[in-house]
mmCIF file of C-alpha atoms in Angstrom:
data_model
loop_
_atom_site.group_PDB
_atom_site.id
_atom_site.type_symbol
_atom_site.label_atom_id
_atom_site.label_comp_id
_atom_site.label_asym_id
_atom_site.label_seq_id
_atom_site.Cartn_x
_atom_site.Cartn_y
_atom_site.Cartn_z
ATOM 1 C CA MET A 1 0.000 0.000 0.000
ATOM 2 C CA LYS A 2 1.312 3.422 -0.977
ATOM 3 C CA ALA A 3 1.846 6.134 1.633
ATOM 4 C CA PHE A 4 3.403 9.556 2.086
ATOM 5 C CA VAL A 5 5.620 10.733 4.937
ATOM 6 C CA ILE A 6 5.923 14.506 5.347
ATOM 7 C CA ASP A 7 8.599 15.838 7.697
ATOM 8 C CA ILE A 8 7.496 19.309 8.749
ATOM 9 C CA ASN A 9 10.826 19.832 10.504
ATOM 10 C CA GLN A 10 12.531 19.640 7.102
ATOM 11 C CA CYS A 11 10.080 21.767 5.106
ATOM 12 C CA VAL A 12 11.502 25.221 4.318
ATOM 13 C CA GLY A 13 8.432 26.593 2.559
ATOM 14 C CA CYS A 14 9.985 26.664 -0.917
ATOM 15 C CA HIS A 15 6.655 25.560 -2.465
ATOM 16 C CA GLY A 16 8.526 23.254 -4.846
ATOM 17 C CA CYS A 17 5.899 20.577 -4.294
ATOM 18 C CA GLN A 18 3.127 22.976 -5.303
ATOM 19 C CA VAL A 19 5.051 24.020 -8.408
ATOM 20 C CA GLY A 20 5.645 20.386 -9.404
ATOM 21 C CA CYS A 21 1.966 19.566 -8.964
ATOM 22 C CA LYS A 22 0.912 22.537 -11.084
ATOM 23 C CA ASP A 23 3.445 21.684 -13.772
ATOM 24 C CA GLU A 24 2.174 18.106 -13.949
ATOM 25 C CA HIS A 25 -1.555 18.745 -13.887
ATOM 26 C CA CYS A 26 -2.282 22.213 -15.290
ATOM 27 C CA GLY A 27 -3.104 21.965 -18.969
ATOM 28 C CA ASN A 28 -2.702 18.178 -18.974
ATOM 29 C CA ASP A 29 -5.619 15.782 -19.274
ATOM 30 C CA TRP A 30 -4.668 12.545 -17.533
ATOM 31 C CA SER A 31 -8.039 10.844 -17.996
ATOM 32 C CA PRO A 32 -9.293 8.573 -16.603
ATOM 33 C CA TYR A 33 -7.206 9.608 -13.576
ATOM 34 C CA ALA A 34 -7.991 13.335 -13.635
ATOM 35 C CA LYS A 35 -8.956 16.230 -15.858
ATOM 36 C CA PRO A 36 -6.650 19.291 -16.052
ATOM 37 C CA GLN A 37 -6.131 21.239 -12.849
ATOM 38 C CA PRO A 38 -6.985 24.970 -13.144
ATOM 39 C CA GLU A 39 -4.034 27.353 -12.999
ATOM 40 C CA PHE A 40 -5.688 29.331 -10.202
ATOM 41 C CA GLY A 41 -7.719 28.480 -7.115
ATOM 42 C CA GLN A 42 -6.691 24.849 -6.666
ATOM 43 C CA PHE A 43 -3.747 23.410 -4.767
ATOM 44 C CA TRP A 44 -3.768 19.608 -4.818
ATOM 45 C CA ILE A 45 -0.875 19.954 -2.406
ATOM 46 C CA LYS A 46 -0.831 23.226 -0.467
ATOM 47 C CA VAL A 47 1.987 24.506 1.718
ATOM 48 C CA ASN A 48 0.286 26.376 4.554
ATOM 49 C CA GLN A 49 2.350 28.935 6.450
ATOM 50 C CA GLN A 50 1.507 29.115 10.145
ATOM 51 C CA GLU A 51 2.908 31.899 12.333
ATOM 52 C CA ARG A 52 2.794 30.877 15.967
ATOM 53 C CA GLY A 53 3.299 32.815 19.174
ATOM 54 C CA ALA A 54 3.832 36.583 19.465
ATOM 55 C CA LYS A 55 6.925 38.652 18.776
ATOM 56 C CA PRO A 56 9.672 38.279 19.674
ATOM 57 C CA HIS A 57 8.804 34.646 20.494
ATOM 58 C CA VAL A 58 7.542 33.503 17.107
ATOM 59 C CA LYS A 59 7.880 30.269 15.175
ATOM 60 C CA VAL A 60 6.921 29.834 11.530
ATOM 61 C CA THR A 61 5.768 26.390 10.465
ATOM 62 C CA TYR A 62 5.339 25.254 6.862
ATOM 63 C CA PHE A 63 2.711 22.570 6.648
ATOM 64 C CA PRO A 64 2.064 20.742 3.325
ATOM 65 C CA VAL A 65 -1.474 19.347 3.099
ATOM 66 C CA LEU A 66 -2.806 17.114 0.340
ATOM 67 C CA CYS A 67 -5.457 14.455 -0.012
ATOM 68 C CA GLN A 68 -4.818 12.071 2.858
ATOM 69 C CA HIS A 69 -5.807 8.998 0.771
ATOM 70 C CA CYS A 70 -7.761 7.712 3.751
ATOM 71 C CA ASP A 71 -8.627 4.085 4.342
ATOM 72 C CA ASN A 72 -11.979 5.285 5.699
ATOM 73 C CA ALA A 73 -12.445 8.134 3.245
ATOM 74 C CA PRO A 74 -15.680 10.151 3.698
ATOM 75 C CA CYS A 75 -15.537 11.159 0.027
ATOM 76 C CA ILE A 76 -15.949 7.529 -1.051
ATOM 77 C CA LYS A 77 -19.248 7.297 0.821
ATOM 78 C CA ALA A 78 -20.404 10.686 -0.456
ATOM 79 C CA GLY A 79 -19.334 9.841 -4.008
ATOM 80 C CA GLN A 80 -21.766 6.956 -4.464
ATOM 81 C CA GLY A 81 -19.402 5.110 -6.785
ATOM 82 C CA ALA A 82 -17.667 8.142 -8.262
ATOM 83 C CA VAL A 83 -14.770 7.930 -5.767
ATOM 84 C CA TYR A 84 -12.788 4.746 -5.328
ATOM 85 C CA LYS A 85 -9.725 3.350 -3.593
ATOM 86 C CA ARG A 86 -7.192 1.560 -5.766
ATOM 87 C CA GLU A 87 -5.468 -1.639 -4.713
ATOM 88 C CA ASP A 88 -2.328 0.384 -3.973
ATOM 89 C CA GLY A 89 -4.255 2.572 -1.494
ATOM 90 C CA LEU A 90 -4.601 5.749 -3.551
ATOM 91 C CA VAL A 91 -8.064 7.327 -3.531
ATOM 92 C CA LEU A 92 -9.222 8.724 -6.889
ATOM 93 C CA ILE A 93 -12.214 10.671 -8.141
ATOM 94 C CA ASP A 94 -13.571 9.436 -11.469
ATOM 95 C CA PRO A 95 -13.936 12.723 -13.389
ATOM 96 C CA ASP A 96 -16.753 11.403 -15.571
ATOM 97 C CA LYS A 97 -18.837 9.774 -12.840
ATOM 98 C CA ALA A 98 -18.330 12.703 -10.442
ATOM 99 C CA LYS A 99 -19.630 15.383 -12.784
ATOM 100 C CA GLY A 100 -21.977 17.715 -10.917
ATOM 101 C CA MET A 101 -21.183 16.181 -7.503
ATOM 102 C CA LYS A 102 -20.301 19.386 -5.676
ATOM 103 C CA GLN A 103 -21.135 17.712 -2.354
ATOM 104 C CA LEU A 104 -17.764 15.956 -2.513
ATOM 105 C CA VAL A 105 -16.022 19.235 -1.690
ATOM 106 C CA ASP A 106 -17.743 19.407 1.706
ATOM 107 C CA SER A 107 -17.266 15.695 2.386
ATOM 108 C CA CYS A 108 -13.509 16.102 2.954
ATOM 109 C CA PRO A 109 -12.648 17.263 6.503
ATOM 110 C CA TYR A 110 -9.125 18.150 5.315
ATOM 111 C CA HIS A 111 -10.455 20.592 2.668
ATOM 112 C CA ALA A 112 -8.401 18.767 0.039
ATOM 113 C CA ILE A 113 -11.145 18.545 -2.612
ATOM 114 C CA TYR A 114 -11.729 21.497 -4.942
ATOM 115 C CA TRP A 115 -14.551 22.424 -7.289
ATOM 116 C CA ASN A 116 -13.808 23.066 -10.958
ATOM 117 C CA GLU A 117 -16.580 25.419 -12.057
ATOM 118 C CA THR A 118 -15.607 25.237 -15.719
ATOM 119 C CA LEU A 119 -15.634 21.437 -15.935
ATOM 120 C CA ASN A 120 -18.378 21.014 -13.291
ATOM 121 C CA ILE A 121 -16.343 18.400 -11.410
ATOM 122 C CA PRO A 122 -14.634 17.948 -8.014
ATOM 123 C CA GLN A 123 -10.855 17.482 -8.164
ATOM 124 C CA LYS A 124 -7.980 16.591 -5.848
ATOM 125 C CA CYS A 125 -4.560 14.972 -5.578
ATOM 126 C CA THR A 126 -4.319 11.643 -7.369
ATOM 127 C CA GLY A 127 -0.917 10.709 -5.987
ATOM 128 C CA CYS A 128 0.122 11.094 -9.628
ATOM 129 C CA ALA A 129 -1.342 7.640 -10.242
ATOM 130 C CA HIS A 130 -0.881 8.118 -13.991
ATOM 131 C CA LEU A 131 2.891 8.285 -13.416
ATOM 132 C CA LEU A 132 2.944 5.268 -11.120
ATOM 133 C CA ASP A 133 1.169 3.103 -13.669
ATOM 134 C CA GLY A 134 4.096 3.251 -16.076
ATOM 135 C CA GLY A 135 5.032 4.637 -19.428
ATOM 136 C CA HIS A 136 6.457 7.901 -18.078
ATOM 137 C CA PRO A 137 10.068 8.970 -17.390
ATOM 138 C CA ILE A 138 9.037 9.939 -13.836
ATOM 139 C CA SER A 139 7.355 7.106 -11.951
ATOM 140 C CA VAL A 140 6.745 8.889 -8.619
ATOM 141 C CA PRO A 141 4.447 11.758 -7.551
ATOM 142 C CA ARG A 142 5.740 15.129 -8.724
ATOM 143 C CA CYS A 143 5.538 16.661 -5.227
ATOM 144 C CA PHE A 144 7.960 13.995 -3.995
ATOM 145 C CA ASP A 145 10.184 14.365 -7.034
ATOM 146 C CA ASN A 146 10.287 18.163 -6.687
ATOM 147 C CA CYS A 147 11.092 18.273 -2.959
ATOM 148 C CA GLN A 148 14.794 19.135 -2.780
ATOM 149 C CA VAL A 149 15.101 18.968 1.027
ATOM 150 C CA GLY A 150 13.684 15.489 1.589
ATOM 151 C CA ALA A 151 10.599 16.740 3.433
ATOM 152 C CA ILE A 152 8.277 14.532 1.342
ATOM 153 C CA LEU A 153 8.763 10.796 1.057
ATOM 154 C CA PHE A 154 6.611 8.352 -0.897
ATOM 155 C CA GLY A 155 6.602 4.607 -1.299
ATOM 156 C CA GLU A 156 5.309 1.361 0.081
ATOM 157 C CA GLU A 157 4.065 1.900 3.600
ATOM 158 C CA SER A 158 5.893 -1.221 4.789
ATOM 159 C CA GLU A 159 9.187 0.234 3.550
ATOM 160 C CA LEU A 160 8.826 3.751 4.967
ATOM 161 C CA ASP A 161 10.166 4.722 8.388
ATOM 162 C CA LEU A 162 7.005 5.581 10.328
ATOM 163 C CA GLU A 163 8.609 5.724 13.762
ATOM 164 C CA GLY A 164 7.700 8.988 15.471
ATOM 165 C CA THR A 165 5.101 9.938 12.862
ATOM 166 C CA GLU A 166 1.484 10.939 13.411
ATOM 167 C CA VAL A 167 -1.564 11.371 11.224
ATOM 168 C CA PHE A 168 -3.294 14.704 10.766
ATOM 169 C CA HIS A 169 -6.478 14.986 12.865
ATOM 170 C CA PRO A 170 -6.746 11.375 14.055
ATOM 171 C CA GLU A 171 -10.018 12.332 15.745
ATOM 172 C CA TYR A 172 -11.668 12.380 12.312
ATOM 173 C CA GLY A 173 -11.388 8.583 12.197
ATOM 174 C CA THR A 174 -10.501 8.551 8.492
ATOM 175 C CA ARG A 175 -7.301 6.464 8.864
ATOM 176 C CA PRO A 176 -5.069 8.593 6.587
ATOM 177 C CA ARG A 177 -2.177 7.200 4.578
ATOM 178 C CA VAL A 178 -0.261 10.471 4.827
ATOM 179 C CA TYR A 179 1.979 10.451 7.887
ATOM 180 C CA TYR A 180 3.567 13.530 9.428
ATOM 181 C CA ARG A 181 6.733 13.943 11.409
ATOM 182 C CA GLY A 182 7.006 17.076 13.547
ATOM 183 C CA LEU A 183 3.361 18.094 13.657
ATOM 184 C CA PRO A 184 3.366 21.441 15.521
ATOM 185 C CA LYS A 185 2.583 21.255 19.217
ATOM 186 C CA ARG A 186 1.782 24.185 21.466
ATOM 187 C CA PHE A 187 4.535 26.217 23.129
ATOM 188 C CA ILE A 188 4.856 28.941 25.757
ATOM 189 C CA ALA A 189 7.846 31.283 25.625
ATOM 190 C CA GLY A 190 8.984 34.500 27.256
ATOM 191 C CA THR A 191 11.932 36.633 28.349
ATOM 192 C CA LEU A 192 12.604 37.152 32.048
ATOM 193 C CA TYR A 193 14.304 40.367 33.161
ATOM 194 C CA ASP A 194 15.140 42.346 36.304
ATOM 195 C CA PRO A 195 13.597 45.842 35.937
ATOM 196 C CA ALA A 196 15.835 47.336 38.633
ATOM 197 C CA ALA A 197 19.073 46.049 37.125
ATOM 198 C CA LYS A 198 17.734 46.456 33.581
ATOM 199 C CA GLU A 199 19.245 43.076 32.742
ATOM 200 C CA VAL A 200 17.842 39.778 31.560
ATOM 201 C CA ILE A 201 17.830 36.970 34.114
ATOM 202 C CA ILE A 202 19.892 33.926 33.195
ATOM 203 C CA GLY A 203 19.256 30.503 34.711
ATOM 204 C CA ALA A 204 15.846 31.282 36.186
ATOM 205 C CA LYS A 205 13.655 28.226 36.713
ATOM 206 C CA CYS A 206 10.335 28.070 34.878
ATOM 207 C CA THR A 207 7.799 25.457 35.955
ATOM 208 C CA LEU A 208 4.574 24.808 34.063
ATOM 209 C CA ILE A 209 1.798 22.738 35.665
ATOM 210 C CA SER A 210 -1.509 21.853 34.035
ATOM 211 C CA ALA A 211 -4.777 22.794 35.743
ATOM 212 C CA ASP A 212 -5.416 19.213 36.835
ATOM 213 C CA GLY A 213 -1.812 18.690 37.944
ATOM 214 C CA THR A 214 -1.164 15.746 35.630
ATOM 215 C CA PHE A 215 1.333 17.515 33.367
ATOM 216 C CA THR A 216 4.510 19.274 34.464
ATOM 217 C CA VAL A 217 7.445 20.595 32.480
ATOM 218 C CA THR A 218 10.387 22.779 33.463
ATOM 219 C CA ALA A 219 12.958 24.923 31.681
ATOM 220 C CA GLU A 220 15.650 27.470 32.495
ATOM 221 C CA THR A 221 16.178 30.868 30.913
ATOM 222 C CA ASN A 222 19.135 30.980 28.541
ATOM 223 C CA ASN A 223 21.854 33.597 28.084
ATOM 224 C CA TYR A 224 19.285 35.964 26.588
ATOM 225 C CA GLY A 225 16.788 35.470 29.405
ATOM 226 C CA ASP A 226 14.530 33.427 27.128
ATOM 227 C CA PHE A 227 12.667 30.256 28.034
ATOM 228 C CA TRP A 228 10.796 27.907 25.722
ATOM 229 C CA LEU A 229 8.343 25.296 26.978
ATOM 230 C CA ARG A 230 7.602 23.074 23.988
ATOM 231 C CA ASN A 231 5.413 20.134 22.944
ATOM 232 C CA LEU A 232 2.585 21.168 25.245
ATOM 233 C CA PRO A 233 -0.971 19.854 25.291
ATOM 234 C CA GLU A 234 -3.868 22.226 24.701
ATOM 235 C CA ASP A 235 -4.751 23.067 28.295
ATOM 236 C CA ASN A 236 -4.827 25.677 31.041
ATOM 237 C CA PHE A 237 -1.624 26.059 33.062
ATOM 238 C CA THR A 238 0.034 27.756 35.993
ATOM 239 C CA LEU A 239 3.490 29.102 35.146
ATOM 240 C CA THR A 240 5.879 29.827 38.008
ATOM 241 C CA VAL A 241 9.149 31.633 37.290
ATOM 242 C CA THR A 242 11.765 31.755 40.057
ATOM 243 C CA ALA A 243 15.175 33.399 40.359
ATOM 244 C CA GLY A 244 16.814 33.499 43.785
ATOM 245 C CA GLN A 245 14.264 34.803 46.279
ATOM 246 C CA LYS A 246 12.027 36.299 43.606
ATOM 247 C CA SER A 247 9.161 34.526 41.895
ATOM 248 C CA LYS A 248 6.071 35.219 39.856
ATOM 249 C CA VAL A 249 3.007 33.123 39.028
ATOM 250 C CA LEU A 250 1.117 33.510 35.754
ATOM 251 C CA ASN A 251 -2.030 31.815 34.496
ATOM 252 C CA VAL A 252 -1.666 30.874 30.835
ATOM 253 C CA SER A 253 -3.618 28.781 28.331
ATOM 254 C CA THR A 254 -2.666 26.976 25.129
ATOM 255 C CA LYS A 255 -6.216 25.925 24.320
ATOM 256 C CA GLU A 256 -6.495 28.340 21.421
ATOM 257 C CA LYS A 257 -2.942 29.202 20.367
ATOM 258 C CA ASP A 258 0.767 29.189 21.138
ATOM 259 C CA ILE A 259 1.777 31.779 23.709
ATOM 260 C CA GLY A 260 4.537 34.347 23.377
ATOM 261 C CA LEU A 261 4.593 36.265 26.659
ATOM 262 C CA GLY A 262 7.199 38.817 25.644
ATOM 263 C CA ASP A 263 9.186 40.511 28.425
ATOM 264 C CA ILE A 264 8.321 39.414 31.954
ATOM 265 C CA PRO A 265 9.603 41.633 34.785
ATOM 266 C CA LEU A 266 10.657 39.849 37.964
ATOM 267 C CA ALA A 267 10.863 42.457 40.718
#
């Protein structure tokens, strides 16, 4: 069974995968696999840029999303025979049978299906199945072939290194065949300083405890007075920062977003 592994830690946001997909599918009719992809408005693989935190404690994550080629694909049920899973695991939309079936766009919880108004059909990533089936100089998906930093891998699932990977939104229950390494987790960061000395505080202890007390993580401020508490669950927390005889307690939450606290005075 075919599968993708996407390493977000390696992705630099070059959009080479998007360019490769456009080059392969725009203006090319690969029936019965897919009709031509429009030049505008569709991204069968889309590199999302996510800015997290608040300045100066900001992280930028590049997050490629494509059809997840799910084992339990909602689009197959909604397609009533117009969407099918191949023996190699790739999920395809039959462009002839799916004509007029705009409901397929809403059936995908990953928003990976697009509507082609001109052709009156839903469209999405095919895993470049037309290339895999032979007769072409390139026999792998173009997004994989175009990725110059090794952030996208493709092959037989049994031969890919899946250790440490996760699927995107496992709560959807779709059993995706796209695996991610380095999915972004919440963080809390800040800079501790002494307002009287007008200096950052190095080596201060920062302790984060969840509201129910089941999760605890600690860190120390570095040479710039910064601390980073990473890989956090989405929860409410109590943050205690301590340096010598001075301490401060803050209530913080990662339920909605990553937290950049900025400068924190410790008087």
